[in-house]
Amino acid sequence: MGFWDALRGRRTTSAPNLDALFLVPSAAVTLQTSMGLTPTGEGSVCFRSAAGAAFQETQAEVVALIEADPETPEVEVTTDSFGFTWLSIERDPDEVAGLCTDLHAVNTALEAQGFGDGLLCSLVPFQVPGGARVGLVYLYKRGTFYPFAPKGPQQRDNLLEIQVRDALAAELPVEQELSRWLAVWGAPGL
Amino acid sequence: MPRSRFIKDTGLIVRMSTVMFLLGGLFVALIVGLMFAAANSGYSRMVPIIGLIGIGIAGWQWWNSDKAAMRAMRAYEVTPEEYPELHGIVDRLCTLAEMPKPRVGISEMNVPNAFATGRSPDRAVVCVTTGIMGKLTTEELEAVLAHELSHVAHRDVLVMTVASSAGIVAGMLMQGSRFGALLGRRDRNSAALFMITLLASLIVYAVSFFLLRLLSRYRELCADRAGAYLTLKPGALASALQKITGEIAMIPQQDLRAPKSLNALCIAPAISCATLKTLTSTHPSLEQRLEQLARIQAELGRPTT
């Protein structure tokens, strides 16, 4: 946000680049070959639901759109303790490309109705061989990815996160500022 | 085609810019006017120095705004381990707004209030009282924090401090010329100069006082708007405001330890002013704020296409 906008009391955000989501399938292959992480077939989009009927209508349309797919992935809508809505999609673990198309569709549909400001992130979880899980988070406003590996109720496995970052650095726009690696405790699929 | 549901309030921007322009003009007029008045009395070289000192004081206030406000509100910084929920809300709002996360503080006071201060978004601190955390729901607290984060993003501390320079210089001159009139040289020229200075600075001080309050009210409305668009729930901010402002009026005066200068950046003013209330208040009236939030609510609910 520029100084001039600040002076006028306005808030402007940069234009997001949703196409980065299509880089996830190849990143999934890299994670599988280099670290043994396997996709779980789940994916979710986290957003702020706006007050009013228009948003409810948009959300219902989005869910209907995803469910209209002949392969009928499962769609679930949950609300977390911070008041953010998680729209989670479950597909066959092999279909990462299809999953990313779904996530992209959800993001674009909300954006098209003027609710882009409320989009927080998209998440694709991966299975670690030991049993833990690590999520690849796409920050909508920044257009960057970062890993999130929860370990216990309020602890993160930072070592694993750094490993994932280094493995993906060549393939995805990775969030450079570590302070922006927002923790998403209790996200669906983690 | 993506389009935002953000409605522009051109009227507010124009009014606010006019007030800022007038305050800047007032400062320049005071300095230039005094230089002309002092041109043949030997004091003319002092006038720009006084102006610089005024800006210096304003700058110093701005530089130390976070420490001064925290001390005045008896607030201290808290870590994510101590208040995970509060930090979680701020984390998410900052990610949504794409801004650096400010420090988070707590003030152990029963008055339900919140404030944001700091010289820049990188050095900002957002602070809530323990009273407000007990009275508001998570959603309402989030709305209040979004309002405060908008103050940070709009650099309101900087804007208000710069805007107050004219008032600071006028205040200094008022003191100085009273002192000078008593002890200064007793020739006619300087006596007249001291009278002009006293009169001019009095007028500038009064005008800048009203303009500053006006600007403060506009900045609050801007922060309300930005906060409501950030959380996408104008209703939550509206209900929080009703709770806070309703309760503040009922709390006994001895609990209100916040100094007056801090009021401009609080979520709701802690000290009520009975006379000239609408002209001198740092915050817009509750009705005005609720009306604006209702308009945003209507825009967010506009049918889809």
PDB file of N, CA and C in Angstrom, chain B residues 80-174:
ATOM      1  N   PRO B  80       2.894 -14.681  21.694  1.00  0.00           N
ATOM      2  CA  PRO B  80       1.851 -15.594  21.222  1.00  0.00           C
ATOM      3  C   PRO B  80       1.559 -16.722  22.219  1.00  0.00           C
ATOM      4  N   GLU B  81       2.560 -17.088  23.040  1.00  0.00           N
ATOM      5  CA  GLU B  81       2.336 -18.163  23.996  1.00  0.00           C
ATOM      6  C   GLU B  81       1.364 -17.715  25.090  1.00  0.00           C
ATOM      7  N   GLU B  82       1.457 -16.444  25.486  1.00  0.00           N
ATOM      8  CA  GLU B  82       0.590 -15.953  26.562  1.00  0.00           C
ATOM      9  C   GLU B  82      -0.849 -15.756  26.088  1.00  0.00           C
ATOM     10  N   TYR B  83      -1.001 -15.170  24.886  1.00  0.00           N
ATOM     11  CA  TYR B  83      -2.341 -14.908  24.352  1.00  0.00           C
ATOM     12  C   TYR B  83      -2.460 -15.467  22.933  1.00  0.00           C
ATOM     13  N   PRO B  84      -2.552 -16.801  22.806  1.00  0.00           N
ATOM     14  CA  PRO B  84      -2.571 -17.385  21.462  1.00  0.00           C
ATOM     15  C   PRO B  84      -3.770 -16.911  20.634  1.00  0.00           C
ATOM     16  N   GLU B  85      -4.915 -16.721  21.278  1.00  0.00           N
ATOM     17  CA  GLU B  85      -6.115 -16.362  20.522  1.00  0.00           C
ATOM     18  C   GLU B  85      -5.986 -14.954  19.937  1.00  0.00           C
ATOM     19  N   LEU B  86      -5.553 -14.033  20.781  1.00  0.00           N
ATOM     20  CA  LEU B  86      -5.397 -12.643  20.344  1.00  0.00           C
ATOM     21  C   LEU B  86      -4.390 -12.554  19.200  1.00  0.00           C
ATOM     22  N   HIS B  87      -3.246 -13.257  19.366  1.00  0.00           N
ATOM     23  CA  HIS B  87      -2.231 -13.256  18.311  1.00  0.00           C
ATOM     24  C   HIS B  87      -2.759 -13.910  17.045  1.00  0.00           C
ATOM     25  N   GLY B  88      -3.556 -14.978  17.224  1.00  0.00           N
ATOM     26  CA  GLY B  88      -4.126 -15.678  16.069  1.00  0.00           C
ATOM     27  C   GLY B  88      -5.001 -14.755  15.243  1.00  0.00           C
ATOM     28  N   ILE B  89      -5.834 -13.953  15.933  1.00  0.00           N
ATOM     29  CA  ILE B  89      -6.716 -13.022  15.221  1.00  0.00           C
ATOM     30  C   ILE B  89      -5.881 -12.004  14.453  1.00  0.00           C
ATOM     31  N   VAL B  90      -4.877 -11.426  15.129  1.00  0.00           N
ATOM     32  CA  VAL B  90      -4.042 -10.408  14.480  1.00  0.00           C
ATOM     33  C   VAL B  90      -3.281 -11.012  13.299  1.00  0.00           C
ATOM     34  N   ASP B  91      -2.755 -12.244  13.490  1.00  0.00           N
ATOM     35  CA  ASP B  91      -2.040 -12.944  12.413  1.00  0.00           C
ATOM     36  C   ASP B  91      -2.885 -13.024  11.153  1.00  0.00           C
ATOM     37  N   ARG B  92      -4.102 -13.491  11.329  1.00  0.00           N
ATOM     38  CA  ARG B  92      -4.973 -13.696  10.158  1.00  0.00           C
ATOM     39  C   ARG B  92      -5.379 -12.380   9.516  1.00  0.00           C
ATOM     40  N   LEU B  93      -5.690 -11.393  10.341  1.00  0.00           N
ATOM     41  CA  LEU B  93      -6.081 -10.097   9.777  1.00  0.00           C
ATOM     42  C   LEU B  93      -4.929  -9.501   8.977  1.00  0.00           C
ATOM     43  N   CYS B  94      -3.694  -9.644   9.501  1.00  0.00           N
ATOM     44  CA  CYS B  94      -2.542  -9.079   8.798  1.00  0.00           C
ATOM     45  C   CYS B  94      -2.302  -9.811   7.490  1.00  0.00           C
ATOM     46  N   THR B  95      -2.542 -11.133   7.478  1.00  0.00           N
ATOM     47  CA  THR B  95      -2.392 -11.889   6.234  1.00  0.00           C
ATOM     48  C   THR B  95      -3.439 -11.443   5.222  1.00  0.00           C
ATOM     49  N   LEU B  96      -4.674 -11.237   5.706  1.00  0.00           N
ATOM     50  CA  LEU B  96      -5.745 -10.774   4.807  1.00  0.00           C
ATOM     51  C   LEU B  96      -5.427  -9.397   4.250  1.00  0.00           C
ATOM     52  N   ALA B  97      -4.881  -8.519   5.112  1.00  0.00           N
ATOM     53  CA  ALA B  97      -4.630  -7.140   4.704  1.00  0.00           C
ATOM     54  C   ALA B  97      -3.277  -6.988   4.044  1.00  0.00           C
ATOM     55  N   GLU B  98      -2.484  -8.058   4.025  1.00  0.00           N
ATOM     56  CA  GLU B  98      -1.137  -8.055   3.476  1.00  0.00           C
ATOM     57  C   GLU B  98      -0.299  -6.931   4.066  1.00  0.00           C
ATOM     58  N   MET B  99      -0.193  -6.938   5.381  1.00  0.00           N
ATOM     59  CA  MET B  99       0.645  -5.935   6.053  1.00  0.00           C
ATOM     60  C   MET B  99       1.507  -6.637   7.098  1.00  0.00           C
ATOM     61  N   PRO B 100       2.660  -6.014   7.483  1.00  0.00           N
ATOM     62  CA  PRO B 100       3.492  -6.643   8.508  1.00  0.00           C
ATOM     63  C   PRO B 100       2.748  -6.720   9.833  1.00  0.00           C
ATOM     64  N   LYS B 101       3.021  -7.777  10.590  1.00  0.00           N
ATOM     65  CA  LYS B 101       2.299  -7.936  11.852  1.00  0.00           C
ATOM     66  C   LYS B 101       2.853  -6.982  12.907  1.00  0.00           C
ATOM     67  N   PRO B 102       2.002  -6.188  13.529  1.00  0.00           N
ATOM     68  CA  PRO B 102       2.485  -5.302  14.584  1.00  0.00           C
ATOM     69  C   PRO B 102       2.671  -6.079  15.884  1.00  0.00           C
ATOM     70  N   ARG B 103       3.314  -5.435  16.866  1.00  0.00           N
ATOM     71  CA  ARG B 103       3.399  -6.062  18.182  1.00  0.00           C
ATOM     72  C   ARG B 103       2.023  -6.003  18.828  1.00  0.00           C
ATOM     73  N   VAL B 104       1.776  -6.898  19.749  1.00  0.00           N
ATOM     74  CA  VAL B 104       0.468  -6.949  20.389  1.00  0.00           C
ATOM     75  C   VAL B 104       0.647  -6.659  21.874  1.00  0.00           C
ATOM     76  N   GLY B 105      -0.177  -5.787  22.407  1.00  0.00           N
ATOM     77  CA  GLY B 105      -0.051  -5.407  23.813  1.00  0.00           C
ATOM     78  C   GLY B 105      -1.355  -5.576  24.558  1.00  0.00           C
ATOM     79  N   ILE B 106      -1.218  -5.642  25.890  1.00  0.00           N
ATOM     80  CA  ILE B 106      -2.379  -5.774  26.769  1.00  0.00           C
ATOM     81  C   ILE B 106      -2.281  -4.669  27.814  1.00  0.00           C
ATOM     82  N   SER B 107      -3.408  -4.058  28.119  1.00  0.00           N
ATOM     83  CA  SER B 107      -3.445  -3.076  29.186  1.00  0.00           C
ATOM     84  C   SER B 107      -4.467  -3.553  30.206  1.00  0.00           C
ATOM     85  N   GLU B 108      -4.014  -3.696  31.443  1.00  0.00           N
ATOM     86  CA  GLU B 108      -4.935  -4.260  32.432  1.00  0.00           C
ATOM     87  C   GLU B 108      -5.842  -3.188  33.001  1.00  0.00           C
ATOM     88  N   MET B 109      -6.835  -2.835  32.242  1.00  0.00           N
ATOM     89  CA  MET B 109      -7.805  -1.833  32.668  1.00  0.00           C
ATOM     90  C   MET B 109      -9.197  -2.374  32.405  1.00  0.00           C
ATOM     91  N   ASN B 110     -10.133  -1.928  33.218  1.00  0.00           N
ATOM     92  CA  ASN B 110     -11.497  -2.418  33.032  1.00  0.00           C
ATOM     93  C   ASN B 110     -12.256  -1.659  31.964  1.00  0.00           C
ATOM     94  N   VAL B 111     -11.724  -0.472  31.592  1.00  0.00           N
ATOM     95  CA  VAL B 111     -12.388   0.293  30.544  1.00  0.00           C
ATOM     96  C   VAL B 111     -12.278  -0.486  29.239  1.00  0.00           C
ATOM     97  N   PRO B 112     -13.376  -0.769  28.565  1.00  0.00           N
ATOM     98  CA  PRO B 112     -13.254  -1.496  27.303  1.00  0.00           C
ATOM     99  C   PRO B 112     -12.729  -0.569  26.218  1.00  0.00           C
ATOM    100  N   ASN B 113     -11.490  -0.762  25.821  1.00  0.00           N
ATOM    101  CA  ASN B 113     -10.919   0.106  24.801  1.00  0.00           C
ATOM    102  C   ASN B 113      -9.787  -0.597  24.074  1.00  0.00           C
ATOM    103  N   ALA B 114      -9.393  -0.031  22.962  1.00  0.00           N
ATOM    104  CA  ALA B 114      -8.289  -0.574  22.185  1.00  0.00           C
ATOM    105  C   ALA B 114      -7.621   0.588  21.483  1.00  0.00           C
ATOM    106  N   PHE B 115      -6.309   0.508  21.269  1.00  0.00           N
ATOM    107  CA  PHE B 115      -5.652   1.568  20.519  1.00  0.00           C
ATOM    108  C   PHE B 115      -4.475   1.006  19.734  1.00  0.00           C
ATOM    109  N   ALA B 116      -4.093   1.762  18.714  1.00  0.00           N
ATOM    110  CA  ALA B 116      -2.936   1.389  17.913  1.00  0.00           C
ATOM    111  C   ALA B 116      -2.031   2.602  17.856  1.00  0.00           C
ATOM    112  N   THR B 117      -0.730   2.368  17.922  1.00  0.00           N
ATOM    113  CA  THR B 117       0.205   3.484  17.861  1.00  0.00           C
ATOM    114  C   THR B 117       1.528   2.996  17.294  1.00  0.00           C
ATOM    115  N   GLY B 118       2.478   3.896  17.135  1.00  0.00           N
ATOM    116  CA  GLY B 118       3.762   3.495  16.570  1.00  0.00           C
ATOM    117  C   GLY B 118       4.100   4.329  15.367  1.00  0.00           C
ATOM    118  N   ARG B 119       5.414   4.512  15.148  1.00  0.00           N
ATOM    119  CA  ARG B 119       5.833   5.469  14.129  1.00  0.00           C
ATOM    120  C   ARG B 119       5.612   4.975  12.705  1.00  0.00           C
ATOM    121  N   SER B 120       5.573   3.661  12.472  1.00  0.00           N
ATOM    122  CA  SER B 120       5.363   3.139  11.120  1.00  0.00           C
ATOM    123  C   SER B 120       4.739   1.762  11.236  1.00  0.00           C
ATOM    124  N   PRO B 121       4.158   1.232  10.129  1.00  0.00           N
ATOM    125  CA  PRO B 121       3.570  -0.103  10.215  1.00  0.00           C
ATOM    126  C   PRO B 121       4.548  -1.166  10.735  1.00  0.00           C
ATOM    127  N   ASP B 122       5.847  -0.980  10.495  1.00  0.00           N
ATOM    128  CA  ASP B 122       6.816  -1.969  10.980  1.00  0.00           C
ATOM    129  C   ASP B 122       7.043  -1.870  12.481  1.00  0.00           C
ATOM    130  N   ARG B 123       6.843  -0.666  13.021  1.00  0.00           N
ATOM    131  CA  ARG B 123       7.123  -0.463  14.442  1.00  0.00           C
ATOM    132  C   ARG B 123       5.849  -0.285  15.265  1.00  0.00           C
ATOM    133  N   ALA B 124       4.716  -0.665  14.690  1.00  0.00           N
ATOM    134  CA  ALA B 124       3.443  -0.379  15.344  1.00  0.00           C
ATOM    135  C   ALA B 124       3.165  -1.352  16.479  1.00  0.00           C
ATOM    136  N   VAL B 125       2.294  -0.946  17.375  1.00  0.00           N
ATOM    137  CA  VAL B 125       1.801  -1.834  18.415  1.00  0.00           C
ATOM    138  C   VAL B 125       0.288  -1.654  18.506  1.00  0.00           C
ATOM    139  N   VAL B 126      -0.412  -2.781  18.561  1.00  0.00           N
ATOM    140  CA  VAL B 126      -1.867  -2.773  18.714  1.00  0.00           C
ATOM    141  C   VAL B 126      -2.148  -3.264  20.124  1.00  0.00           C
ATOM    142  N   CYS B 127      -2.971  -2.525  20.840  1.00  0.00           N
ATOM    143  CA  CYS B 127      -3.148  -2.825  22.247  1.00  0.00           C
ATOM    144  C   CYS B 127      -4.628  -2.877  22.610  1.00  0.00           C
ATOM    145  N   VAL B 128      -5.010  -3.859  23.397  1.00  0.00           N
ATOM    146  CA  VAL B 128      -6.387  -3.932  23.876  1.00  0.00           C
ATOM    147  C   VAL B 128      -6.380  -3.987  25.395  1.00  0.00           C
ATOM    148  N   THR B 129      -7.439  -3.516  26.010  1.00  0.00           N
ATOM    149  CA  THR B 129      -7.538  -3.598  27.464  1.00  0.00           C
ATOM    150  C   THR B 129      -8.160  -4.940  27.830  1.00  0.00           C
ATOM    151  N   THR B 130      -7.901  -5.385  29.066  1.00  0.00           N
ATOM    152  CA  THR B 130      -8.502  -6.646  29.492  1.00  0.00           C
ATOM    153  C   THR B 130     -10.023  -6.500  29.565  1.00  0.00           C
ATOM    154  N   GLY B 131     -10.488  -5.264  29.786  1.00  0.00           N
ATOM    155  CA  GLY B 131     -11.927  -5.012  29.832  1.00  0.00           C
ATOM    156  C   GLY B 131     -12.612  -5.340  28.526  1.00  0.00           C
ATOM    157  N   ILE B 132     -11.980  -4.967  27.416  1.00  0.00           N
ATOM    158  CA  ILE B 132     -12.621  -5.182  26.115  1.00  0.00           C
ATOM    159  C   ILE B 132     -12.650  -6.671  25.768  1.00  0.00           C
ATOM    160  N   MET B 133     -11.625  -7.419  26.215  1.00  0.00           N
ATOM    161  CA  MET B 133     -11.587  -8.845  25.888  1.00  0.00           C
ATOM    162  C   MET B 133     -12.685  -9.594  26.612  1.00  0.00           C
ATOM    163  N   GLY B 134     -13.026  -9.113  27.813  1.00  0.00           N
ATOM    164  CA  GLY B 134     -14.083  -9.782  28.552  1.00  0.00           C
ATOM    165  C   GLY B 134     -15.466  -9.466  28.011  1.00  0.00           C
ATOM    166  N   LYS B 135     -15.617  -8.267  27.415  1.00  0.00           N
ATOM    167  CA  LYS B 135     -16.964  -7.834  27.044  1.00  0.00           C
ATOM    168  C   LYS B 135     -17.374  -8.217  25.639  1.00  0.00           C
ATOM    169  N   LEU B 136     -16.392  -8.392  24.749  1.00  0.00           N
ATOM    170  CA  LEU B 136     -16.748  -8.644  23.353  1.00  0.00           C
ATOM    171  C   LEU B 136     -16.596 -10.115  22.987  1.00  0.00           C
ATOM    172  N   THR B 137     -17.363 -10.546  22.010  1.00  0.00           N
ATOM    173  CA  THR B 137     -17.193 -11.897  21.479  1.00  0.00           C
ATOM    174  C   THR B 137     -15.975 -11.895  20.556  1.00  0.00           C
ATOM    175  N   THR B 138     -15.525 -13.077  20.144  1.00  0.00           N
ATOM    176  CA  THR B 138     -14.340 -13.171  19.284  1.00  0.00           C
ATOM    177  C   THR B 138     -14.540 -12.368  18.001  1.00  0.00           C
ATOM    178  N   GLU B 139     -15.734 -12.475  17.439  1.00  0.00           N
ATOM    179  CA  GLU B 139     -16.017 -11.794  16.183  1.00  0.00           C
ATOM    180  C   GLU B 139     -15.954 -10.272  16.359  1.00  0.00           C
ATOM    181  N   GLU B 140     -16.485  -9.788  17.468  1.00  0.00           N
ATOM    182  CA  GLU B 140     -16.476  -8.342  17.719  1.00  0.00           C
ATOM    183  C   GLU B 140     -15.060  -7.852  18.004  1.00  0.00           C
ATOM    184  N   LEU B 141     -14.303  -8.677  18.771  1.00  0.00           N
ATOM    185  CA  LEU B 141     -12.916  -8.303  19.063  1.00  0.00           C
ATOM    186  C   LEU B 141     -12.114  -8.222  17.772  1.00  0.00           C
ATOM    187  N   GLU B 142     -12.390  -9.144  16.876  1.00  0.00           N
ATOM    188  CA  GLU B 142     -11.705  -9.139  15.586  1.00  0.00           C
ATOM    189  C   GLU B 142     -12.032  -7.862  14.810  1.00  0.00           C
ATOM    190  N   ALA B 143     -13.292  -7.452  14.858  1.00  0.00           N
ATOM    191  CA  ALA B 143     -13.699  -6.230  14.158  1.00  0.00           C
ATOM    192  C   ALA B 143     -12.972  -5.009  14.729  1.00  0.00           C
ATOM    193  N   VAL B 144     -12.836  -4.975  16.068  1.00  0.00           N
ATOM    194  CA  VAL B 144     -12.138  -3.866  16.711  1.00  0.00           C
ATOM    195  C   VAL B 144     -10.663  -3.871  16.308  1.00  0.00           C
ATOM    196  N   LEU B 145     -10.050  -5.064  16.296  1.00  0.00           N
ATOM    197  CA  LEU B 145      -8.637  -5.158  15.917  1.00  0.00           C
ATOM    198  C   LEU B 145      -8.445  -4.753  14.456  1.00  0.00           C
ATOM    199  N   ALA B 146      -9.417  -5.099  13.593  1.00  0.00           N
ATOM    200  CA  ALA B 146      -9.323  -4.703  12.185  1.00  0.00           C
ATOM    201  C   ALA B 146      -9.373  -3.178  12.065  1.00  0.00           C
ATOM    202  N   HIS B 147     -10.204  -2.529  12.883  1.00  0.00           N
ATOM    203  CA  HIS B 147     -10.260  -1.062  12.905  1.00  0.00           C
ATOM    204  C   HIS B 147      -8.895  -0.493  13.312  1.00  0.00           C
ATOM    205  N   GLU B 148      -8.294  -1.076  14.352  1.00  0.00           N
ATOM    206  CA  GLU B 148      -6.991  -0.586  14.821  1.00  0.00           C
ATOM    207  C   GLU B 148      -5.897  -0.830  13.780  1.00  0.00           C
ATOM    208  N   LEU B 149      -5.938  -2.001  13.133  1.00  0.00           N
ATOM    209  CA  LEU B 149      -4.934  -2.291  12.108  1.00  0.00           C
ATOM    210  C   LEU B 149      -5.067  -1.327  10.931  1.00  0.00           C
ATOM    211  N   SER B 150      -6.298  -0.869  10.666  1.00  0.00           N
ATOM    212  CA  SER B 150      -6.480   0.116   9.600  1.00  0.00           C
ATOM    213  C   SER B 150      -5.811   1.437   9.972  1.00  0.00           C
ATOM    214  N   HIS B 151      -5.884   1.803  11.265  1.00  0.00           N
ATOM    215  CA  HIS B 151      -5.161   3.000  11.719  1.00  0.00           C
ATOM    216  C   HIS B 151      -3.671   2.844  11.420  1.00  0.00           C
ATOM    217  N   VAL B 152      -3.147   1.643  11.678  1.00  0.00           N
ATOM    218  CA  VAL B 152      -1.725   1.388  11.438  1.00  0.00           C
ATOM    219  C   VAL B 152      -1.433   1.498   9.935  1.00  0.00           C
ATOM    220  N   ALA B 153      -2.265   0.844   9.118  1.00  0.00           N
ATOM    221  CA  ALA B 153      -2.030   0.847   7.673  1.00  0.00           C
ATOM    222  C   ALA B 153      -2.149   2.254   7.097  1.00  0.00           C
ATOM    223  N   HIS B 154      -3.043   3.065   7.656  1.00  0.00           N
ATOM    224  CA  HIS B 154      -3.233   4.434   7.156  1.00  0.00           C
ATOM    225  C   HIS B 154      -2.206   5.405   7.731  1.00  0.00           C
ATOM    226  N   ARG B 155      -1.307   4.917   8.563  1.00  0.00           N
ATOM    227  CA  ARG B 155      -0.286   5.747   9.214  1.00  0.00           C
ATOM    228  C   ARG B 155      -0.915   6.934   9.923  1.00  0.00           C
ATOM    229  N   ASP B 156      -1.951   6.671  10.699  1.00  0.00           N
ATOM    230  CA  ASP B 156      -2.672   7.758  11.333  1.00  0.00           C
ATOM    231  C   ASP B 156      -1.856   8.495  12.386  1.00  0.00           C
ATOM    232  N   VAL B 157      -0.917   7.782  13.040  1.00  0.00           N
ATOM    233  CA  VAL B 157      -0.096   8.463  14.035  1.00  0.00           C
ATOM    234  C   VAL B 157       0.731   9.551  13.348  1.00  0.00           C
ATOM    235  N   LEU B 158       1.312   9.174  12.209  1.00  0.00           N
ATOM    236  CA  LEU B 158       2.134  10.140  11.463  1.00  0.00           C
ATOM    237  C   LEU B 158       1.277  11.300  10.957  1.00  0.00           C
ATOM    238  N   VAL B 159       0.135  10.974  10.352  1.00  0.00           N
ATOM    239  CA  VAL B 159      -0.728  12.018   9.792  1.00  0.00           C
ATOM    240  C   VAL B 159      -1.172  12.996  10.880  1.00  0.00           C
ATOM    241  N   MET B 160      -1.621  12.456  12.025  1.00  0.00           N
ATOM    242  CA  MET B 160      -2.117  13.332  13.081  1.00  0.00           C
ATOM    243  C   MET B 160      -0.985  14.166  13.680  1.00  0.00           C
ATOM    244  N   THR B 161       0.216  13.583  13.808  1.00  0.00           N
ATOM    245  CA  THR B 161       1.314  14.354  14.397  1.00  0.00           C
ATOM    246  C   THR B 161       1.743  15.484  13.477  1.00  0.00           C
ATOM    247  N   VAL B 162       1.880  15.164  12.192  1.00  0.00           N
ATOM    248  CA  VAL B 162       2.268  16.212  11.244  1.00  0.00           C
ATOM    249  C   VAL B 162       1.199  17.314  11.238  1.00  0.00           C
ATOM    250  N   ALA B 163      -0.065  16.884  11.258  1.00  0.00           N
ATOM    251  CA  ALA B 163      -1.159  17.847  11.223  1.00  0.00           C
ATOM    252  C   ALA B 163      -1.163  18.740  12.457  1.00  0.00           C
ATOM    253  N   SER B 164      -0.599  18.243  13.567  1.00  0.00           N
ATOM    254  CA  SER B 164      -0.642  19.043  14.787  1.00  0.00           C
ATOM    255  C   SER B 164       0.512  20.029  14.897  1.00  0.00           C
ATOM    256  N   SER B 165       1.446  20.043  13.913  1.00  0.00           N
ATOM    257  CA  SER B 165       2.614  20.946  14.031  1.00  0.00           C
ATOM    258  C   SER B 165       2.202  22.407  14.147  1.00  0.00           C
ATOM    259  N   ALA B 166       1.189  22.827  13.357  1.00  0.00           N
ATOM    260  CA  ALA B 166       0.757  24.228  13.410  1.00  0.00           C
ATOM    261  C   ALA B 166       0.306  24.582  14.818  1.00  0.00           C
ATOM    262  N   GLY B 167      -0.455  23.682  15.423  1.00  0.00           N
ATOM    263  CA  GLY B 167      -0.928  23.911  16.792  1.00  0.00           C
ATOM    264  C   GLY B 167       0.221  23.990  17.784  1.00  0.00           C
ATOM    265  N   ILE B 168       1.233  23.109  17.592  1.00  0.00           N
ATOM    266  CA  ILE B 168       2.384  23.098  18.509  1.00  0.00           C
ATOM    267  C   ILE B 168       3.134  24.422  18.421  1.00  0.00           C
ATOM    268  N   VAL B 169       3.405  24.883  17.185  1.00  0.00           N
ATOM    269  CA  VAL B 169       4.128  26.149  17.003  1.00  0.00           C
ATOM    270  C   VAL B 169       3.322  27.301  17.602  1.00  0.00           C
ATOM    271  N   ALA B 170       1.998  27.293  17.346  1.00  0.00           N
ATOM    272  CA  ALA B 170       1.166  28.368  17.883  1.00  0.00           C
ATOM    273  C   ALA B 170       1.197  28.364  19.407  1.00  0.00           C
ATOM    274  N   GLY B 171       1.147  27.168  19.991  1.00  0.00           N
ATOM    275  CA  GLY B 171       1.209  27.067  21.446  1.00  0.00           C
ATOM    276  C   GLY B 171       2.513  27.606  21.998  1.00  0.00           C
ATOM    277  N   MET B 172       3.634  27.252  21.314  1.00  0.00           N
ATOM    278  CA  MET B 172       4.951  27.737  21.739  1.00  0.00           C
ATOM    279  C   MET B 172       5.007  29.256  21.676  1.00  0.00           C
ATOM    280  N   LEU B 173       4.474  29.813  20.573  1.00  0.00           N
ATOM    281  CA  LEU B 173       4.531  31.262  20.378  1.00  0.00           C
ATOM    282  C   LEU B 173       3.697  31.995  21.425  1.00  0.00           C
ATOM    283  N   MET B 174       2.571  31.368  21.795  1.00  0.00           N
ATOM    284  CA  MET B 174       1.721  31.989  22.806  1.00  0.00           C
ATOM    285  C   MET B 174       2.475  32.137  24.119  1.00  0.00           C
TER     286      MET B 174
END
